[in-house]
Amino acid sequence: MNGYFLIYILSVTVASLSQLLLKKSAMRRHTSFLREYMNLWVLTGYGLLFVSMFLTVLAFRGMAYKNGAVIESLGYVLVLVLSRLFFGEKITKRKLIGTVCILAGMIVFYL
């Protein structure tokens, strides 16, 4: 594993945090249509998505494209864990089985 893999993992983590911020904004009531899309949560979320895109481009300079889809699936696991931590969402048996399948697929790919 080289530094480009770590950059890509950071990119996926930043994108997952961005999704949390966008969800936080979506859970709130807004006084107008404009405030629904122009508030701190949304602007920060989209800003983090831009940072994630930049990190992804940087990471792909030094790693094979075939690794991208595998590492990107780590985002589903991160969103599940972060949603539990920050929003108190329940991790159902179905979500847990899906997460285990994702992690198993990643392990099999890299064996």
PDB file of N, CA and C in Angstrom:
ATOM      1  N   MET A   1       0.854  -1.181   0.000  1.00  0.00           N
ATOM      2  CA  MET A   1       0.000   0.000   0.000  1.00  0.00           C
ATOM      3  C   MET A   1       0.897   1.240   0.000  1.00  0.00           C
ATOM      4  N   ASN A   2       0.606   2.146  -0.903  1.00  0.00           N
ATOM      5  CA  ASN A   2       1.408   3.365  -0.959  1.00  0.00           C
ATOM      6  C   ASN A   2       0.587   4.568  -0.493  1.00  0.00           C
ATOM      7  N   GLY A   3       1.200   5.725  -0.522  1.00  0.00           N
ATOM      8  CA  GLY A   3       0.562   6.938  -0.040  1.00  0.00           C
ATOM      9  C   GLY A   3      -0.680   7.319  -0.834  1.00  0.00           C
ATOM     10  N   TYR A   4      -0.751   6.906  -2.100  1.00  0.00           N
ATOM     11  CA  TYR A   4      -1.909   7.232  -2.924  1.00  0.00           C
ATOM     12  C   TYR A   4      -3.167   6.523  -2.416  1.00  0.00           C
ATOM     13  N   PHE A   5      -2.988   5.306  -1.895  1.00  0.00           N
ATOM     14  CA  PHE A   5      -4.123   4.600  -1.291  1.00  0.00           C
ATOM     15  C   PHE A   5      -4.634   5.368  -0.076  1.00  0.00           C
ATOM     16  N   LEU A   6      -3.722   5.871   0.719  1.00  0.00           N
ATOM     17  CA  LEU A   6      -4.124   6.626   1.905  1.00  0.00           C
ATOM     18  C   LEU A   6      -4.843   7.921   1.529  1.00  0.00           C
ATOM     19  N   ILE A   7      -4.380   8.560   0.459  1.00  0.00           N
ATOM     20  CA  ILE A   7      -5.052   9.771  -0.019  1.00  0.00           C
ATOM     21  C   ILE A   7      -6.465   9.433  -0.469  1.00  0.00           C
ATOM     22  N   TYR A   8      -6.623   8.294  -1.142  1.00  0.00           N
ATOM     23  CA  TYR A   8      -7.954   7.915  -1.610  1.00  0.00           C
ATOM     24  C   TYR A   8      -8.874   7.542  -0.443  1.00  0.00           C
ATOM     25  N   ILE A   9      -8.336   6.886   0.556  1.00  0.00           N
ATOM     26  CA  ILE A   9      -9.131   6.574   1.749  1.00  0.00           C
ATOM     27  C   ILE A   9      -9.546   7.869   2.444  1.00  0.00           C
ATOM     28  N   LEU A  10      -8.655   8.846   2.503  1.00  0.00           N
ATOM     29  CA  LEU A  10      -8.998  10.158   3.052  1.00  0.00           C
ATOM     30  C   LEU A  10     -10.104  10.806   2.227  1.00  0.00           C
ATOM     31  N   SER A  11     -10.031  10.679   0.910  1.00  0.00           N
ATOM     32  CA  SER A  11     -11.052  11.231   0.027  1.00  0.00           C
ATOM     33  C   SER A  11     -12.422  10.618   0.313  1.00  0.00           C
ATOM     34  N   VAL A  12     -12.463   9.315   0.491  1.00  0.00           N
ATOM     35  CA  VAL A  12     -13.724   8.630   0.789  1.00  0.00           C
ATOM     36  C   VAL A  12     -14.255   9.078   2.148  1.00  0.00           C
ATOM     37  N   THR A  13     -13.372   9.267   3.110  1.00  0.00           N
ATOM     38  CA  THR A  13     -13.776   9.723   4.442  1.00  0.00           C
ATOM     39  C   THR A  13     -14.357  11.132   4.377  1.00  0.00           C
ATOM     40  N   VAL A  14     -13.710  12.008   3.629  1.00  0.00           N
ATOM     41  CA  VAL A  14     -14.200  13.382   3.477  1.00  0.00           C
ATOM     42  C   VAL A  14     -15.569  13.382   2.794  1.00  0.00           C
ATOM     43  N   ALA A  15     -15.747  12.537   1.773  1.00  0.00           N
ATOM     44  CA  ALA A  15     -17.041  12.450   1.089  1.00  0.00           C
ATOM     45  C   ALA A  15     -18.124  11.931   2.038  1.00  0.00           C
ATOM     46  N   SER A  16     -17.769  11.002   2.906  1.00  0.00           N
ATOM     47  CA  SER A  16     -18.744  10.482   3.882  1.00  0.00           C
ATOM     48  C   SER A  16     -19.157  11.560   4.876  1.00  0.00           C
ATOM     49  N   LEU A  17     -18.193  12.349   5.331  1.00  0.00           N
ATOM     50  CA  LEU A  17     -18.519  13.462   6.223  1.00  0.00           C
ATOM     51  C   LEU A  17     -19.415  14.479   5.522  1.00  0.00           C
ATOM     52  N   SER A  18     -19.151  14.694   4.250  1.00  0.00           N
ATOM     53  CA  SER A  18     -19.980  15.599   3.459  1.00  0.00           C
ATOM     54  C   SER A  18     -21.429  15.113   3.409  1.00  0.00           C
ATOM     55  N   GLN A  19     -21.612  13.824   3.220  1.00  0.00           N
ATOM     56  CA  GLN A  19     -22.964  13.267   3.191  1.00  0.00           C
ATOM     57  C   GLN A  19     -23.689  13.491   4.515  1.00  0.00           C
ATOM     58  N   LEU A  20     -22.943  13.389   5.619  1.00  0.00           N
ATOM     59  CA  LEU A  20     -23.553  13.635   6.923  1.00  0.00           C
ATOM     60  C   LEU A  20     -24.019  15.084   7.059  1.00  0.00           C
ATOM     61  N   LEU A  21     -23.202  16.020   6.594  1.00  0.00           N
ATOM     62  CA  LEU A  21     -23.585  17.425   6.668  1.00  0.00           C
ATOM     63  C   LEU A  21     -24.818  17.716   5.811  1.00  0.00           C
ATOM     64  N   LEU A  22     -24.868  17.126   4.624  1.00  0.00           N
ATOM     65  CA  LEU A  22     -26.023  17.327   3.756  1.00  0.00           C
ATOM     66  C   LEU A  22     -27.279  16.718   4.376  1.00  0.00           C
ATOM     67  N   LYS A  23     -27.124  15.568   5.029  1.00  0.00           N
ATOM     68  CA  LYS A  23     -28.276  14.955   5.686  1.00  0.00           C
ATOM     69  C   LYS A  23     -28.746  15.807   6.861  1.00  0.00           C
ATOM     70  N   LYS A  24     -27.802  16.365   7.603  1.00  0.00           N
ATOM     71  CA  LYS A  24     -28.156  17.226   8.732  1.00  0.00           C
ATOM     72  C   LYS A  24     -28.989  18.417   8.246  1.00  0.00           C
ATOM     73  N   SER A  25     -28.607  18.983   7.125  1.00  0.00           N
ATOM     74  CA  SER A  25     -29.366  20.094   6.566  1.00  0.00           C
ATOM     75  C   SER A  25     -30.746  19.637   6.105  1.00  0.00           C
ATOM     76  N   ALA A  26     -30.815  18.462   5.515  1.00  0.00           N
ATOM     77  CA  ALA A  26     -32.092  17.955   5.011  1.00  0.00           C
ATOM     78  C   ALA A  26     -33.068  17.640   6.144  1.00  0.00           C
ATOM     79  N   MET A  27     -32.562  17.382   7.316  1.00  0.00           N
ATOM     80  CA  MET A  27     -33.414  17.050   8.454  1.00  0.00           C
ATOM     81  C   MET A  27     -34.025  18.293   9.104  1.00  0.00           C
ATOM     82  N   ARG A  28     -33.549  19.463   8.742  1.00  0.00           N
ATOM     83  CA  ARG A  28     -34.047  20.707   9.333  1.00  0.00           C
ATOM     84  C   ARG A  28     -35.122  21.335   8.467  1.00  0.00           C
ATOM     85  N   ARG A  29     -35.954  22.116   9.106  1.00  0.00           N
ATOM     86  CA  ARG A  29     -36.944  22.907   8.370  1.00  0.00           C
ATOM     87  C   ARG A  29     -36.291  24.235   8.004  1.00  0.00           C
ATOM     88  N   HIS A  30     -36.550  24.683   6.803  1.00  0.00           N
ATOM     89  CA  HIS A  30     -35.967  25.936   6.326  1.00  0.00           C
ATOM     90  C   HIS A  30     -37.086  26.931   6.038  1.00  0.00           C
ATOM     91  N   THR A  31     -36.779  28.193   6.266  1.00  0.00           N
ATOM     92  CA  THR A  31     -37.804  29.233   6.124  1.00  0.00           C
ATOM     93  C   THR A  31     -38.098  29.585   4.675  1.00  0.00           C
ATOM     94  N   SER A  32     -37.171  29.291   3.766  1.00  0.00           N
ATOM     95  CA  SER A  32     -37.404  29.606   2.358  1.00  0.00           C
ATOM     96  C   SER A  32     -36.658  28.603   1.483  1.00  0.00           C
ATOM     97  N   PHE A  33     -37.036  28.629   0.217  1.00  0.00           N
ATOM     98  CA  PHE A  33     -36.387  27.751  -0.759  1.00  0.00           C
ATOM     99  C   PHE A  33     -34.895  28.060  -0.858  1.00  0.00           C
ATOM    100  N   LEU A  34     -34.561  29.330  -0.846  1.00  0.00           N
ATOM    101  CA  LEU A  34     -33.163  29.737  -0.964  1.00  0.00           C
ATOM    102  C   LEU A  34     -32.348  29.277   0.243  1.00  0.00           C
ATOM    103  N   ARG A  35     -32.892  29.417   1.427  1.00  0.00           N
ATOM    104  CA  ARG A  35     -32.170  28.989   2.636  1.00  0.00           C
ATOM    105  C   ARG A  35     -32.013  27.473   2.720  1.00  0.00           C
ATOM    106  N   GLU A  36     -32.874  26.776   2.012  1.00  0.00           N
ATOM    107  CA  GLU A  36     -32.760  25.322   1.994  1.00  0.00           C
ATOM    108  C   GLU A  36     -31.467  24.876   1.326  1.00  0.00           C
ATOM    109  N   TYR A  37     -31.030  25.626   0.336  1.00  0.00           N
ATOM    110  CA  TYR A  37     -29.836  25.264  -0.413  1.00  0.00           C
ATOM    111  C   TYR A  37     -28.640  26.164  -0.139  1.00  0.00           C
ATOM    112  N   MET A  38     -28.860  27.291   0.499  1.00  0.00           N
ATOM    113  CA  MET A  38     -27.774  28.223   0.778  1.00  0.00           C
ATOM    114  C   MET A  38     -27.645  28.409   2.291  1.00  0.00           C
ATOM    115  N   ASN A  39     -27.237  27.352   2.960  1.00  0.00           N
ATOM    116  CA  ASN A  39     -26.986  27.451   4.394  1.00  0.00           C
ATOM    117  C   ASN A  39     -25.622  26.831   4.679  1.00  0.00           C
ATOM    118  N   LEU A  40     -25.157  27.017   5.894  1.00  0.00           N
ATOM    119  CA  LEU A  40     -23.801  26.588   6.242  1.00  0.00           C
ATOM    120  C   LEU A  40     -23.592  25.094   6.051  1.00  0.00           C
ATOM    121  N   TRP A  41     -24.592  24.277   6.420  1.00  0.00           N
ATOM    122  CA  TRP A  41     -24.440  22.818   6.307  1.00  0.00           C
ATOM    123  C   TRP A  41     -24.277  22.401   4.851  1.00  0.00           C
ATOM    124  N   VAL A  42     -25.118  22.933   3.979  1.00  0.00           N
ATOM    125  CA  VAL A  42     -25.081  22.552   2.565  1.00  0.00           C
ATOM    126  C   VAL A  42     -23.806  23.068   1.901  1.00  0.00           C
ATOM    127  N   LEU A  43     -23.473  24.324   2.142  1.00  0.00           N
ATOM    128  CA  LEU A  43     -22.272  24.880   1.514  1.00  0.00           C
ATOM    129  C   LEU A  43     -21.008  24.158   1.976  1.00  0.00           C
ATOM    130  N   THR A  44     -20.941  23.830   3.253  1.00  0.00           N
ATOM    131  CA  THR A  44     -19.787  23.084   3.760  1.00  0.00           C
ATOM    132  C   THR A  44     -19.771  21.676   3.177  1.00  0.00           C
ATOM    133  N   GLY A  45     -20.942  21.042   3.092  1.00  0.00           N
ATOM    134  CA  GLY A  45     -21.026  19.696   2.516  1.00  0.00           C
ATOM    135  C   GLY A  45     -20.544  19.657   1.085  1.00  0.00           C
ATOM    136  N   TYR A  46     -20.998  20.608   0.282  1.00  0.00           N
ATOM    137  CA  TYR A  46     -20.549  20.645  -1.114  1.00  0.00           C
ATOM    138  C   TYR A  46     -19.087  21.053  -1.221  1.00  0.00           C
ATOM    139  N   GLY A  47     -18.630  21.885  -0.312  1.00  0.00           N
ATOM    140  CA  GLY A  47     -17.204  22.220  -0.287  1.00  0.00           C
ATOM    141  C   GLY A  47     -16.350  20.990  -0.002  1.00  0.00           C
ATOM    142  N   LEU A  48     -16.811  20.172   0.926  1.00  0.00           N
ATOM    143  CA  LEU A  48     -16.081  18.932   1.227  1.00  0.00           C
ATOM    144  C   LEU A  48     -16.121  17.963   0.046  1.00  0.00           C
ATOM    145  N   LEU A  49     -17.233  17.946  -0.682  1.00  0.00           N
ATOM    146  CA  LEU A  49     -17.283  17.103  -1.886  1.00  0.00           C
ATOM    147  C   LEU A  49     -16.255  17.560  -2.917  1.00  0.00           C
ATOM    148  N   PHE A  50     -16.071  18.867  -3.030  1.00  0.00           N
ATOM    149  CA  PHE A  50     -15.049  19.390  -3.940  1.00  0.00           C
ATOM    150  C   PHE A  50     -13.655  18.957  -3.489  1.00  0.00           C
ATOM    151  N   VAL A  51     -13.390  19.043  -2.187  1.00  0.00           N
ATOM    152  CA  VAL A  51     -12.101  18.597  -1.649  1.00  0.00           C
ATOM    153  C   VAL A  51     -11.920  17.104  -1.918  1.00  0.00           C
ATOM    154  N   SER A  52     -12.975  16.328  -1.737  1.00  0.00           N
ATOM    155  CA  SER A  52     -12.916  14.895  -1.993  1.00  0.00           C
ATOM    156  C   SER A  52     -12.589  14.607  -3.462  1.00  0.00           C
ATOM    157  N   MET A  53     -13.205  15.363  -4.365  1.00  0.00           N
ATOM    158  CA  MET A  53     -12.923  15.180  -5.782  1.00  0.00           C
ATOM    159  C   MET A  53     -11.456  15.473  -6.089  1.00  0.00           C
ATOM    160  N   PHE A  54     -10.940  16.550  -5.513  1.00  0.00           N
ATOM    161  CA  PHE A  54      -9.541  16.907  -5.716  1.00  0.00           C
ATOM    162  C   PHE A  54      -8.619  15.794  -5.192  1.00  0.00           C
ATOM    163  N   LEU A  55      -8.923  15.266  -4.011  1.00  0.00           N
ATOM    164  CA  LEU A  55      -8.111  14.186  -3.446  1.00  0.00           C
ATOM    165  C   LEU A  55      -8.190  12.916  -4.289  1.00  0.00           C
ATOM    166  N   THR A  56      -9.365  12.649  -4.853  1.00  0.00           N
ATOM    167  CA  THR A  56      -9.516  11.470  -5.705  1.00  0.00           C
ATOM    168  C   THR A  56      -8.662  11.587  -6.954  1.00  0.00           C
ATOM    169  N   VAL A  57      -8.694  12.747  -7.581  1.00  0.00           N
ATOM    170  CA  VAL A  57      -7.868  12.968  -8.770  1.00  0.00           C
ATOM    171  C   VAL A  57      -6.391  12.805  -8.414  1.00  0.00           C
ATOM    172  N   LEU A  58      -5.996  13.353  -7.294  1.00  0.00           N
ATOM    173  CA  LEU A  58      -4.612  13.226  -6.840  1.00  0.00           C
ATOM    174  C   LEU A  58      -4.248  11.769  -6.596  1.00  0.00           C
ATOM    175  N   ALA A  59      -5.145  11.019  -5.969  1.00  0.00           N
ATOM    176  CA  ALA A  59      -4.868   9.614  -5.653  1.00  0.00           C
ATOM    177  C   ALA A  59      -4.732   8.771  -6.916  1.00  0.00           C
ATOM    178  N   PHE A  60      -5.568   9.042  -7.923  1.00  0.00           N
ATOM    179  CA  PHE A  60      -5.521   8.234  -9.142  1.00  0.00           C
ATOM    180  C   PHE A  60      -4.276   8.488  -9.976  1.00  0.00           C
ATOM    181  N   ARG A  61      -3.502   9.470  -9.614  1.00  0.00           N
ATOM    182  CA  ARG A  61      -2.233   9.695 -10.312  1.00  0.00           C
ATOM    183  C   ARG A  61      -1.229   8.589 -10.010  1.00  0.00           C
ATOM    184  N   GLY A  62      -1.400   7.922  -8.858  1.00  0.00           N
ATOM    185  CA  GLY A  62      -0.400   6.939  -8.473  1.00  0.00           C
ATOM    186  C   GLY A  62      -0.944   5.571  -8.146  1.00  0.00           C
ATOM    187  N   MET A  63      -2.192   5.298  -8.519  1.00  0.00           N
ATOM    188  CA  MET A  63      -2.729   3.966  -8.248  1.00  0.00           C
ATOM    189  C   MET A  63      -3.571   3.492  -9.434  1.00  0.00           C
ATOM    190  N   ALA A  64      -3.765   2.195  -9.520  1.00  0.00           N
ATOM    191  CA  ALA A  64      -4.541   1.619 -10.613  1.00  0.00           C
ATOM    192  C   ALA A  64      -6.022   1.934 -10.423  1.00  0.00           C
ATOM    193  N   TYR A  65      -6.707   2.164 -11.533  1.00  0.00           N
ATOM    194  CA  TYR A  65      -8.127   2.504 -11.479  1.00  0.00           C
ATOM    195  C   TYR A  65      -8.974   1.372 -10.902  1.00  0.00           C
ATOM    196  N   LYS A  66      -8.520   0.133 -11.075  1.00  0.00           N
ATOM    197  CA  LYS A  66      -9.312  -1.003 -10.585  1.00  0.00           C
ATOM    198  C   LYS A  66      -9.484  -0.964  -9.068  1.00  0.00           C
ATOM    199  N   ASN A  67      -8.587  -0.296  -8.373  1.00  0.00           N
ATOM    200  CA  ASN A  67      -8.689  -0.189  -6.915  1.00  0.00           C
ATOM    201  C   ASN A  67      -9.725   0.842  -6.481  1.00  0.00           C
ATOM    202  N   GLY A  68     -10.086   1.732  -7.369  1.00  0.00           N
ATOM    203  CA  GLY A  68     -10.988   2.816  -7.018  1.00  0.00           C
ATOM    204  C   GLY A  68     -12.348   2.352  -6.537  1.00  0.00           C
ATOM    205  N   ALA A  69     -12.965   1.451  -7.284  1.00  0.00           N
ATOM    206  CA  ALA A  69     -14.308   0.983  -6.923  1.00  0.00           C
ATOM    207  C   ALA A  69     -14.300   0.236  -5.597  1.00  0.00           C
ATOM    208  N   VAL A  70     -13.231  -0.481  -5.343  1.00  0.00           N
ATOM    209  CA  VAL A  70     -13.146  -1.257  -4.104  1.00  0.00           C
ATOM    210  C   VAL A  70     -13.006  -0.323  -2.902  1.00  0.00           C
ATOM    211  N   ILE A  71     -12.129   0.647  -3.014  1.00  0.00           N
ATOM    212  CA  ILE A  71     -11.929   1.573  -1.895  1.00  0.00           C
ATOM    213  C   ILE A  71     -13.144   2.487  -1.734  1.00  0.00           C
ATOM    214  N   GLU A  72     -13.781   2.852  -2.838  1.00  0.00           N
ATOM    215  CA  GLU A  72     -14.964   3.715  -2.774  1.00  0.00           C
ATOM    216  C   GLU A  72     -16.096   3.054  -1.983  1.00  0.00           C
ATOM    217  N   SER A  73     -16.180   1.738  -2.037  1.00  0.00           N
ATOM    218  CA  SER A  73     -17.239   1.040  -1.296  1.00  0.00           C
ATOM    219  C   SER A  73     -17.052   1.174   0.213  1.00  0.00           C
ATOM    220  N   LEU A  74     -15.874   1.538   0.639  1.00  0.00           N
ATOM    221  CA  LEU A  74     -15.638   1.798   2.062  1.00  0.00           C
ATOM    222  C   LEU A  74     -16.514   2.955   2.552  1.00  0.00           C
ATOM    223  N   GLY A  75     -16.910   3.836   1.652  1.00  0.00           N
ATOM    224  CA  GLY A  75     -17.778   4.961   2.009  1.00  0.00           C
ATOM    225  C   GLY A  75     -19.106   4.509   2.586  1.00  0.00           C
ATOM    226  N   TYR A  76     -19.657   3.414   2.076  1.00  0.00           N
ATOM    227  CA  TYR A  76     -20.924   2.901   2.611  1.00  0.00           C
ATOM    228  C   TYR A  76     -20.775   2.485   4.070  1.00  0.00           C
ATOM    229  N   VAL A  77     -19.648   1.876   4.374  1.00  0.00           N
ATOM    230  CA  VAL A  77     -19.388   1.442   5.746  1.00  0.00           C
ATOM    231  C   VAL A  77     -19.211   2.665   6.649  1.00  0.00           C
ATOM    232  N   LEU A  78     -18.462   3.648   6.177  1.00  0.00           N
ATOM    233  CA  LEU A  78     -18.228   4.857   6.972  1.00  0.00           C
ATOM    234  C   LEU A  78     -19.522   5.619   7.242  1.00  0.00           C
ATOM    235  N   VAL A  79     -20.377   5.733   6.221  1.00  0.00           N
ATOM    236  CA  VAL A  79     -21.643   6.449   6.413  1.00  0.00           C
ATOM    237  C   VAL A  79     -22.509   5.723   7.438  1.00  0.00           C
ATOM    238  N   LEU A  80     -22.517   4.403   7.400  1.00  0.00           N
ATOM    239  CA  LEU A  80     -23.289   3.629   8.370  1.00  0.00           C
ATOM    240  C   LEU A  80     -22.808   3.899   9.792  1.00  0.00           C
ATOM    241  N   VAL A  81     -21.497   3.832   9.993  1.00  0.00           N
ATOM    242  CA  VAL A  81     -20.928   4.033  11.331  1.00  0.00           C
ATOM    243  C   VAL A  81     -21.115   5.484  11.787  1.00  0.00           C
ATOM    244  N   LEU A  82     -20.847   6.438  10.922  1.00  0.00           N
ATOM    245  CA  LEU A  82     -20.978   7.843  11.298  1.00  0.00           C
ATOM    246  C   LEU A  82     -22.431   8.231  11.552  1.00  0.00           C
ATOM    247  N   SER A  83     -23.359   7.651  10.796  1.00  0.00           N
ATOM    248  CA  SER A  83     -24.779   7.921  11.037  1.00  0.00           C
ATOM    249  C   SER A  83     -25.203   7.391  12.404  1.00  0.00           C
ATOM    250  N   ARG A  84     -24.649   6.282  12.782  1.00  0.00           N
ATOM    251  CA  ARG A  84     -24.942   5.735  14.116  1.00  0.00           C
ATOM    252  C   ARG A  84     -24.387   6.654  15.198  1.00  0.00           C
ATOM    253  N   LEU A  85     -23.159   7.139  15.002  1.00  0.00           N
ATOM    254  CA  LEU A  85     -22.515   7.979  16.006  1.00  0.00           C
ATOM    255  C   LEU A  85     -23.163   9.348  16.131  1.00  0.00           C
ATOM    256  N   PHE A  86     -23.470   9.987  14.996  1.00  0.00           N
ATOM    257  CA  PHE A  86     -23.932  11.371  15.028  1.00  0.00           C
ATOM    258  C   PHE A  86     -25.447  11.532  15.054  1.00  0.00           C
ATOM    259  N   PHE A  87     -26.169  10.587  14.444  1.00  0.00           N
ATOM    260  CA  PHE A  87     -27.620  10.711  14.374  1.00  0.00           C
ATOM    261  C   PHE A  87     -28.347   9.666  15.209  1.00  0.00           C
ATOM    262  N   GLY A  88     -27.597   8.722  15.755  1.00  0.00           N
ATOM    263  CA  GLY A  88     -28.227   7.683  16.560  1.00  0.00           C
ATOM    264  C   GLY A  88     -29.067   6.711  15.749  1.00  0.00           C
ATOM    265  N   GLU A  89     -28.785   6.605  14.454  1.00  0.00           N
ATOM    266  CA  GLU A  89     -29.544   5.687  13.612  1.00  0.00           C
ATOM    267  C   GLU A  89     -29.266   4.245  14.024  1.00  0.00           C
ATOM    268  N   LYS A  90     -30.289   3.426  13.925  1.00  0.00           N
ATOM    269  CA  LYS A  90     -30.133   2.024  14.285  1.00  0.00           C
ATOM    270  C   LYS A  90     -29.427   1.275  13.167  1.00  0.00           C
ATOM    271  N   ILE A  91     -28.569   0.349  13.562  1.00  0.00           N
ATOM    272  CA  ILE A  91     -27.926  -0.543  12.605  1.00  0.00           C
ATOM    273  C   ILE A  91     -28.727  -1.836  12.629  1.00  0.00           C
ATOM    274  N   THR A  92     -29.530  -2.021  11.608  1.00  0.00           N
ATOM    275  CA  THR A  92     -30.382  -3.198  11.543  1.00  0.00           C
ATOM    276  C   THR A  92     -29.581  -4.417  11.095  1.00  0.00           C
ATOM    277  N   LYS A  93     -30.193  -5.568  11.234  1.00  0.00           N
ATOM    278  CA  LYS A  93     -29.524  -6.802  10.812  1.00  0.00           C
ATOM    279  C   LYS A  93     -29.224  -6.757   9.315  1.00  0.00           C
ATOM    280  N   ARG A  94     -30.153  -6.209   8.565  1.00  0.00           N
ATOM    281  CA  ARG A  94     -29.985  -6.112   7.114  1.00  0.00           C
ATOM    282  C   ARG A  94     -28.806  -5.201   6.741  1.00  0.00           C
ATOM    283  N   LYS A  95     -28.688  -4.070   7.418  1.00  0.00           N
ATOM    284  CA  LYS A  95     -27.562  -3.162   7.181  1.00  0.00           C
ATOM    285  C   LYS A  95     -26.248  -3.820   7.575  1.00  0.00           C
ATOM    286  N   LEU A  96     -26.252  -4.546   8.676  1.00  0.00           N
ATOM    287  CA  LEU A  96     -25.047  -5.227   9.144  1.00  0.00           C
ATOM    288  C   LEU A  96     -24.605  -6.300   8.157  1.00  0.00           C
ATOM    289  N   ILE A  97     -25.558  -7.061   7.638  1.00  0.00           N
ATOM    290  CA  ILE A  97     -25.226  -8.088   6.645  1.00  0.00           C
ATOM    291  C   ILE A  97     -24.651  -7.437   5.389  1.00  0.00           C
ATOM    292  N   GLY A  98     -25.246  -6.333   4.949  1.00  0.00           N
ATOM    293  CA  GLY A  98     -24.725  -5.618   3.787  1.00  0.00           C
ATOM    294  C   GLY A  98     -23.315  -5.107   4.007  1.00  0.00           C
ATOM    295  N   THR A  99     -23.059  -4.587   5.185  1.00  0.00           N
ATOM    296  CA  THR A  99     -21.728  -4.078   5.517  1.00  0.00           C
ATOM    297  C   THR A  99     -20.706  -5.207   5.541  1.00  0.00           C
ATOM    298  N   VAL A 100     -21.084  -6.330   6.116  1.00  0.00           N
ATOM    299  CA  VAL A 100     -20.181  -7.490   6.146  1.00  0.00           C
ATOM    300  C   VAL A 100     -19.882  -7.959   4.725  1.00  0.00           C
ATOM    301  N   CYS A 101     -20.884  -7.949   3.856  1.00  0.00           N
ATOM    302  CA  CYS A 101     -20.662  -8.326   2.456  1.00  0.00           C
ATOM    303  C   CYS A 101     -19.687  -7.375   1.766  1.00  0.00           C
ATOM    304  N   ILE A 102     -19.841  -6.082   2.028  1.00  0.00           N
ATOM    305  CA  ILE A 102     -18.929  -5.096   1.440  1.00  0.00           C
ATOM    306  C   ILE A 102     -17.507  -5.338   1.917  1.00  0.00           C
ATOM    307  N   LEU A 103     -17.333  -5.510   3.216  1.00  0.00           N
ATOM    308  CA  LEU A 103     -15.993  -5.735   3.765  1.00  0.00           C
ATOM    309  C   LEU A 103     -15.407  -7.058   3.269  1.00  0.00           C
ATOM    310  N   ALA A 104     -16.241  -8.090   3.176  1.00  0.00           N
ATOM    311  CA  ALA A 104     -15.762  -9.382   2.662  1.00  0.00           C
ATOM    312  C   ALA A 104     -15.316  -9.242   1.206  1.00  0.00           C
ATOM    313  N   GLY A 105     -16.084  -8.499   0.416  1.00  0.00           N
ATOM    314  CA  GLY A 105     -15.696  -8.271  -0.973  1.00  0.00           C
ATOM    315  C   GLY A 105     -14.371  -7.539  -1.096  1.00  0.00           C
ATOM    316  N   MET A 106     -14.157  -6.571  -0.219  1.00  0.00           N
ATOM    317  CA  MET A 106     -12.883  -5.848  -0.237  1.00  0.00           C
ATOM    318  C   MET A 106     -11.721  -6.785   0.111  1.00  0.00           C
ATOM    319  N   ILE A 107     -11.931  -7.625   1.122  1.00  0.00           N
ATOM    320  CA  ILE A 107     -10.886  -8.561   1.536  1.00  0.00           C
ATOM    321  C   ILE A 107     -10.583  -9.545   0.425  1.00  0.00           C
ATOM    322  N   VAL A 108     -11.621 -10.093  -0.204  1.00  0.00           N
ATOM    323  CA  VAL A 108     -11.424 -11.066  -1.290  1.00  0.00           C
ATOM    324  C   VAL A 108     -10.696 -10.409  -2.454  1.00  0.00           C
ATOM    325  N   PHE A 109     -11.042  -9.174  -2.782  1.00  0.00           N
ATOM    326  CA  PHE A 109     -10.397  -8.487  -3.896  1.00  0.00           C
ATOM    327  C   PHE A 109      -8.897  -8.342  -3.687  1.00  0.00           C
ATOM    328  N   TYR A 110      -8.507  -8.048  -2.456  1.00  0.00           N
ATOM    329  CA  TYR A 110      -7.095  -7.795  -2.196  1.00  0.00           C
ATOM    330  C   TYR A 110      -6.301  -9.036  -1.788  1.00  0.00           C
ATOM    331  N   LEU A 111      -6.932 -10.194  -1.740  1.00  0.00           N
ATOM    332  CA  LEU A 111      -6.181 -11.429  -1.433  1.00  0.00           C
ATOM    333  C   LEU A 111      -5.432 -11.941  -2.600  1.00  0.00           C
TER     334      LEU A 111
END
